[in-house]
mmCIF file of N, CA and C in Angstrom:
data_model
loop_
_atom_site.group_PDB
_atom_site.id
_atom_site.type_symbol
_atom_site.label_atom_id
_atom_site.label_comp_id
_atom_site.label_asym_id
_atom_site.label_seq_id
_atom_site.Cartn_x
_atom_site.Cartn_y
_atom_site.Cartn_z
ATOM 1 N N ASP A 1 4.138 12.469 3.292
ATOM 2 C CA ASP A 1 5.408 12.769 2.662
ATOM 3 C C ASP A 1 6.043 14.004 3.317
ATOM 4 N N LEU A 2 5.247 14.986 3.599
ATOM 5 C CA LEU A 2 5.765 16.208 4.206
ATOM 6 C C LEU A 2 6.358 15.923 5.588
ATOM 7 N N LEU A 3 5.627 15.158 6.389
ATOM 8 C CA LEU A 3 6.119 14.814 7.727
ATOM 9 C C LEU A 3 7.400 13.993 7.629
ATOM 10 N N LYS A 4 7.431 13.042 6.725
ATOM 11 C CA LYS A 4 8.619 12.213 6.548
ATOM 12 C C LYS A 4 9.818 13.076 6.159
ATOM 13 N N ARG A 5 9.627 13.970 5.208
ATOM 14 C CA ARG A 5 10.722 14.849 4.780
ATOM 15 C C ARG A 5 11.204 15.730 5.938
ATOM 16 N N TRP A 6 10.276 16.241 6.737
ATOM 17 C CA TRP A 6 10.647 17.091 7.856
ATOM 18 C C TRP A 6 11.445 16.306 8.893
ATOM 19 N N LEU A 7 10.980 15.105 9.215
ATOM 20 C CA LEU A 7 11.698 14.277 10.187
ATOM 21 C C LEU A 7 13.087 13.917 9.683
ATOM 22 N N LEU A 8 13.215 13.590 8.416
ATOM 23 C CA LEU A 8 14.528 13.300 7.839
ATOM 24 C C LEU A 8 15.427 14.536 7.897
ATOM 25 N N TYR A 9 14.857 15.678 7.593
ATOM 26 C CA TYR A 9 15.605 16.934 7.652
ATOM 27 C C TYR A 9 16.136 17.201 9.058
ATOM 28 N N LEU A 10 15.329 16.863 10.052
ATOM 29 C CA LEU A 10 15.740 17.053 11.444
ATOM 30 C C LEU A 10 16.755 16.002 11.908
ATOM 31 N N GLY A 11 17.030 15.024 11.055
ATOM 32 C CA GLY A 11 18.032 14.021 11.383
ATOM 33 C C GLY A 11 17.502 12.713 11.935
ATOM 34 N N TYR A 12 16.188 12.562 11.971
ATOM 35 C CA TYR A 12 15.599 11.316 12.458
ATOM 36 C C TYR A 12 15.722 10.214 11.402
ATOM 37 N N ASP A 13 15.824 8.990 11.873
ATOM 38 C CA ASP A 13 15.695 7.826 10.999
ATOM 39 C C ASP A 13 14.209 7.539 10.878
ATOM 40 N N VAL A 14 13.726 7.389 9.668
ATOM 41 C CA VAL A 14 12.303 7.164 9.447
ATOM 42 C C VAL A 14 12.121 5.806 8.785
ATOM 43 N N ASP A 15 11.357 4.950 9.437
ATOM 44 C CA ASP A 15 11.006 3.648 8.863
ATOM 45 C C ASP A 15 9.549 3.749 8.426
ATOM 46 N N HIS A 16 9.348 4.121 7.195
ATOM 47 C CA HIS A 16 8.016 4.381 6.644
ATOM 48 C C HIS A 16 7.463 3.094 6.036
ATOM 49 N N ILE A 17 6.346 2.633 6.560
ATOM 50 C CA ILE A 17 5.683 1.434 6.069
ATOM 51 C C ILE A 17 4.341 1.852 5.467
ATOM 52 N N CYS A 18 4.066 1.433 4.252
ATOM 53 C CA CYS A 18 2.815 1.774 3.568
ATOM 54 C C CYS A 18 2.078 0.482 3.216
ATOM 55 N N ASN A 19 0.969 0.243 3.887
ATOM 56 C CA ASN A 19 0.171 -0.949 3.644
ATOM 57 C C ASN A 19 -0.487 -0.889 2.265
ATOM 58 N N LEU A 20 -0.450 -1.995 1.561
ATOM 59 C CA LEU A 20 -1.176 -2.126 0.301
ATOM 60 C C LEU A 20 -2.363 -3.049 0.542
ATOM 61 N N THR A 21 -3.554 -2.496 0.508
ATOM 62 C CA THR A 21 -4.754 -3.290 0.716
ATOM 63 C C THR A 21 -5.073 -4.018 -0.588
ATOM 64 N N ASP A 22 -4.803 -5.322 -0.584
ATOM 65 C CA ASP A 22 -5.026 -6.100 -1.795
ATOM 66 C C ASP A 22 -6.168 -7.098 -1.641
ATOM 67 N N ILE A 23 -6.964 -6.878 -0.604
ATOM 68 C CA ILE A 23 -8.196 -7.664 -0.445
ATOM 69 C C ILE A 23 -9.162 -6.866 0.440
ATOM 70 N N ASP A 24 -10.362 -6.680 -0.046
ATOM 71 C CA ASP A 24 -11.443 -6.073 0.717
ATOM 72 C C ASP A 24 -12.737 -6.330 -0.058
ATOM 73 N N ASP A 25 -13.851 -5.873 0.476
ATOM 74 C CA ASP A 25 -15.141 -6.150 -0.157
ATOM 75 C C ASP A 25 -15.232 -5.599 -1.578
ATOM 76 N N LYS A 26 -14.718 -4.394 -1.784
ATOM 77 C CA LYS A 26 -14.784 -3.792 -3.125
ATOM 78 C C LYS A 26 -13.948 -4.580 -4.132
ATOM 79 N N ILE A 27 -12.790 -5.044 -3.702
ATOM 80 C CA ILE A 27 -11.939 -5.844 -4.588
ATOM 81 C C ILE A 27 -12.631 -7.158 -4.926
ATOM 82 N N ILE A 28 -13.223 -7.799 -3.939
ATOM 83 C CA ILE A 28 -13.926 -9.069 -4.175
ATOM 84 C C ILE A 28 -15.093 -8.853 -5.140
ATOM 85 N N GLN A 29 -15.847 -7.779 -4.953
ATOM 86 C CA GLN A 29 -16.968 -7.486 -5.866
ATOM 87 C C GLN A 29 -16.474 -7.242 -7.288
ATOM 88 N N ARG A 30 -15.392 -6.486 -7.423
ATOM 89 C CA ARG A 30 -14.863 -6.205 -8.763
ATOM 90 C C ARG A 30 -14.297 -7.462 -9.410
ATOM 91 N N MET A 31 -13.697 -8.346 -8.626
ATOM 92 C CA MET A 31 -13.205 -9.611 -9.163
ATOM 93 C C MET A 31 -14.354 -10.393 -9.782
ATOM 94 N N ALA A 32 -15.474 -10.461 -9.080
ATOM 95 C CA ALA A 32 -16.644 -11.185 -9.577
ATOM 96 C C ALA A 32 -17.235 -10.487 -10.794
ATOM 97 N N ARG A 33 -17.353 -9.183 -10.727
ATOM 98 C CA ARG A 33 -17.953 -8.415 -11.822
ATOM 99 C C ARG A 33 -17.129 -8.522 -13.104
ATOM 100 N N ASP A 34 -15.806 -8.425 -12.974
ATOM 101 C CA ASP A 34 -14.937 -8.378 -14.148
ATOM 102 C C ASP A 34 -14.315 -9.728 -14.497
ATOM 103 N N SER A 35 -14.624 -10.763 -13.734
ATOM 104 C CA SER A 35 -14.053 -12.102 -13.940
ATOM 105 C C SER A 35 -12.528 -12.040 -14.056
ATOM 106 N N VAL A 36 -11.931 -11.438 -13.059
ATOM 107 C CA VAL A 36 -10.479 -11.279 -13.033
ATOM 108 C C VAL A 36 -9.947 -11.779 -11.692
ATOM 109 N N SER A 37 -8.701 -12.227 -11.678
ATOM 110 C CA SER A 37 -8.115 -12.709 -10.423
ATOM 111 C C SER A 37 -7.768 -11.534 -9.517
ATOM 112 N N ARG A 38 -7.688 -11.830 -8.229
ATOM 113 C CA ARG A 38 -7.302 -10.797 -7.274
ATOM 114 C C ARG A 38 -5.917 -10.260 -7.607
ATOM 115 N N GLU A 39 -5.011 -11.160 -7.949
ATOM 116 C CA GLU A 39 -3.642 -10.756 -8.263
ATOM 117 C C GLU A 39 -3.597 -9.808 -9.454
ATOM 118 N N ASP A 40 -4.320 -10.156 -10.536
ATOM 119 C CA ASP A 40 -4.317 -9.300 -11.723
ATOM 120 C C ASP A 40 -4.948 -7.941 -11.427
ATOM 121 N N LEU A 41 -6.041 -7.957 -10.708
ATOM 122 C CA LEU A 41 -6.740 -6.715 -10.393
ATOM 123 C C LEU A 41 -5.890 -5.808 -9.506
ATOM 124 N N THR A 42 -5.363 -6.358 -8.428
ATOM 125 C CA THR A 42 -4.614 -5.525 -7.492
ATOM 126 C C THR A 42 -3.256 -5.113 -8.060
ATOM 127 N N GLU A 43 -2.656 -5.929 -8.900
ATOM 128 C CA GLU A 43 -1.388 -5.548 -9.527
ATOM 129 C C GLU A 43 -1.583 -4.332 -10.427
ATOM 130 N N LYS A 44 -2.697 -4.292 -11.131
ATOM 131 C CA LYS A 44 -2.991 -3.142 -11.991
ATOM 132 C C LYS A 44 -3.035 -1.857 -11.168
ATOM 133 N N TYR A 45 -3.783 -1.874 -10.079
ATOM 134 C CA TYR A 45 -3.945 -0.670 -9.272
ATOM 135 C C TYR A 45 -2.703 -0.358 -8.432
ATOM 136 N N THR A 46 -1.966 -1.370 -8.039
ATOM 137 C CA THR A 46 -0.710 -1.144 -7.336
ATOM 138 C C THR A 46 0.281 -0.446 -8.258
ATOM 139 N N SER A 47 0.345 -0.892 -9.477
ATOM 140 C CA SER A 47 1.223 -0.270 -10.473
ATOM 141 C C SER A 47 0.843 1.196 -10.700
ATOM 142 N N LEU A 48 -0.450 1.460 -10.827
ATOM 143 C CA LEU A 48 -0.916 2.839 -11.000
ATOM 144 C C LEU A 48 -0.583 3.693 -9.770
ATOM 145 N N PHE A 49 -0.713 3.101 -8.596
ATOM 146 C CA PHE A 49 -0.386 3.803 -7.346
ATOM 147 C C PHE A 49 1.081 4.232 -7.351
ATOM 148 N N PHE A 50 1.981 3.318 -7.727
ATOM 149 C CA PHE A 50 3.405 3.642 -7.749
ATOM 150 C C PHE A 50 3.725 4.673 -8.830
ATOM 151 N N GLU A 51 3.024 4.621 -9.942
ATOM 152 C CA GLU A 51 3.196 5.647 -10.974
ATOM 153 C C GLU A 51 2.803 7.018 -10.432
ATOM 154 N N ASP A 52 1.699 7.075 -9.695
ATOM 155 C CA ASP A 52 1.252 8.338 -9.094
ATOM 156 C C ASP A 52 2.274 8.858 -8.079
ATOM 157 N N LEU A 53 2.795 7.952 -7.243
ATOM 158 C CA LEU A 53 3.805 8.366 -6.263
ATOM 159 C C LEU A 53 5.001 9.001 -6.963
ATOM 160 N N SER A 54 5.429 8.377 -8.030
ATOM 161 C CA SER A 54 6.566 8.892 -8.784
ATOM 162 C C SER A 54 6.242 10.238 -9.426
ATOM 163 N N ALA A 55 5.075 10.336 -10.059
ATOM 164 C CA ALA A 55 4.672 11.581 -10.724
ATOM 165 C C ALA A 55 4.566 12.728 -9.735
ATOM 166 N N LEU A 56 4.187 12.438 -8.498
ATOM 167 C CA LEU A 56 4.038 13.461 -7.462
ATOM 168 C C LEU A 56 5.326 13.695 -6.671
ATOM 169 N N ASN A 57 6.380 12.979 -7.041
ATOM 170 C CA ASN A 57 7.676 13.087 -6.378
ATOM 171 C C ASN A 57 7.582 12.779 -4.886
ATOM 172 N N ILE A 58 6.790 11.777 -4.560
ATOM 173 C CA ILE A 58 6.634 11.341 -3.169
ATOM 174 C C ILE A 58 7.731 10.331 -2.856
ATOM 175 N N MET A 59 8.392 10.545 -1.742
ATOM 176 C CA MET A 59 9.462 9.633 -1.342
ATOM 177 C C MET A 59 8.884 8.241 -1.077
ATOM 178 N N PRO A 60 9.526 7.218 -1.594
ATOM 179 C CA PRO A 60 8.983 5.869 -1.379
ATOM 180 C C PRO A 60 9.105 5.433 0.081
ATOM 181 N N ALA A 61 8.205 4.545 0.461
ATOM 182 C CA ALA A 61 8.247 3.956 1.792
ATOM 183 C C ALA A 61 9.390 2.948 1.866
ATOM 184 N N SER A 62 9.719 2.549 3.077
ATOM 185 C CA SER A 62 10.753 1.529 3.279
ATOM 186 C C SER A 62 10.240 0.154 2.855
ATOM 187 N N LYS A 63 8.953 -0.083 3.135
ATOM 188 C CA LYS A 63 8.334 -1.383 2.826
ATOM 189 C C LYS A 63 6.888 -1.159 2.424
ATOM 190 N N TYR A 64 6.381 -2.085 1.610
ATOM 191 C CA TYR A 64 4.988 -2.048 1.159
ATOM 192 C C TYR A 64 4.349 -3.424 1.375
ATOM 193 N N PRO A 65 4.047 -3.770 2.615
ATOM 194 C CA PRO A 65 3.423 -5.081 2.848
ATOM 195 C C PRO A 65 1.990 -5.117 2.303
ATOM 196 N N LYS A 66 1.629 -6.277 1.784
ATOM 197 C CA LYS A 66 0.261 -6.486 1.288
ATOM 198 C C LYS A 66 -0.571 -7.114 2.400
ATOM 199 N N ALA A 67 -1.815 -6.730 2.467
ATOM 200 C CA ALA A 67 -2.710 -7.270 3.500
ATOM 201 C C ALA A 67 -2.767 -8.800 3.433
ATOM 202 N N THR A 68 -2.799 -9.351 2.213
ATOM 203 C CA THR A 68 -2.917 -10.807 2.078
ATOM 204 C C THR A 68 -1.689 -11.549 2.588
ATOM 205 N N GLU A 69 -0.579 -10.853 2.752
ATOM 206 C CA GLU A 69 0.624 -11.483 3.298
ATOM 207 C C GLU A 69 0.568 -11.573 4.824
ATOM 208 N N HIS A 70 -0.449 -10.940 5.420
ATOM 209 C CA HIS A 70 -0.520 -10.872 6.879
ATOM 210 C C HIS A 70 -1.915 -11.201 7.423
ATOM 211 N N ILE A 71 -2.650 -12.019 6.704
ATOM 212 C CA ILE A 71 -4.008 -12.391 7.133
ATOM 213 C C ILE A 71 -3.985 -13.026 8.522
ATOM 214 N N ASP A 72 -3.072 -13.965 8.756
ATOM 215 C CA ASP A 72 -3.001 -14.625 10.068
ATOM 216 C C ASP A 72 -2.722 -13.615 11.178
ATOM 217 N N ASP A 73 -1.825 -12.665 10.923
ATOM 218 C CA ASP A 73 -1.529 -11.627 11.909
ATOM 219 C C ASP A 73 -2.755 -10.777 12.204
ATOM 220 N N ILE A 74 -3.506 -10.443 11.151
ATOM 221 C CA ILE A 74 -4.700 -9.624 11.303
ATOM 222 C C ILE A 74 -5.758 -10.371 12.123
ATOM 223 N N VAL A 75 -5.946 -11.639 11.807
ATOM 224 C CA VAL A 75 -6.915 -12.455 12.552
ATOM 225 C C VAL A 75 -6.519 -12.528 14.016
ATOM 226 N N ASP A 76 -5.236 -12.753 14.284
ATOM 227 C CA ASP A 76 -4.757 -12.819 15.681
ATOM 228 C C ASP A 76 -5.009 -11.491 16.399
ATOM 229 N N MET A 77 -4.817 -10.389 15.689
ATOM 230 C CA MET A 77 -4.962 -9.069 16.307
ATOM 231 C C MET A 77 -6.405 -8.781 16.709
ATOM 232 N N ILE A 78 -7.356 -9.248 15.906
ATOM 233 C CA ILE A 78 -8.748 -8.906 16.183
ATOM 234 C C ILE A 78 -9.502 -9.974 16.967
ATOM 235 N N SER A 79 -8.839 -11.110 17.229
ATOM 236 C CA SER A 79 -9.552 -12.157 17.967
ATOM 237 C C SER A 79 -9.147 -12.193 19.421
#
């Protein structure tokens, strides 16, 4: 946030992208443990994340892509 604010102050255009990791081993384990869907689980924590950003007065990103929206891209990148 500090770097983004400084760059904006200097007159730069900032395209801030913040990845939302909505699938990983810990999420899969918690889904099994709590018998909850990935969507319900990650929506809860995504909502809390945005509440924290607001409470801390952090400037929002331009976009918040979810990892699950780019699985094919990720596979292509690592293969």
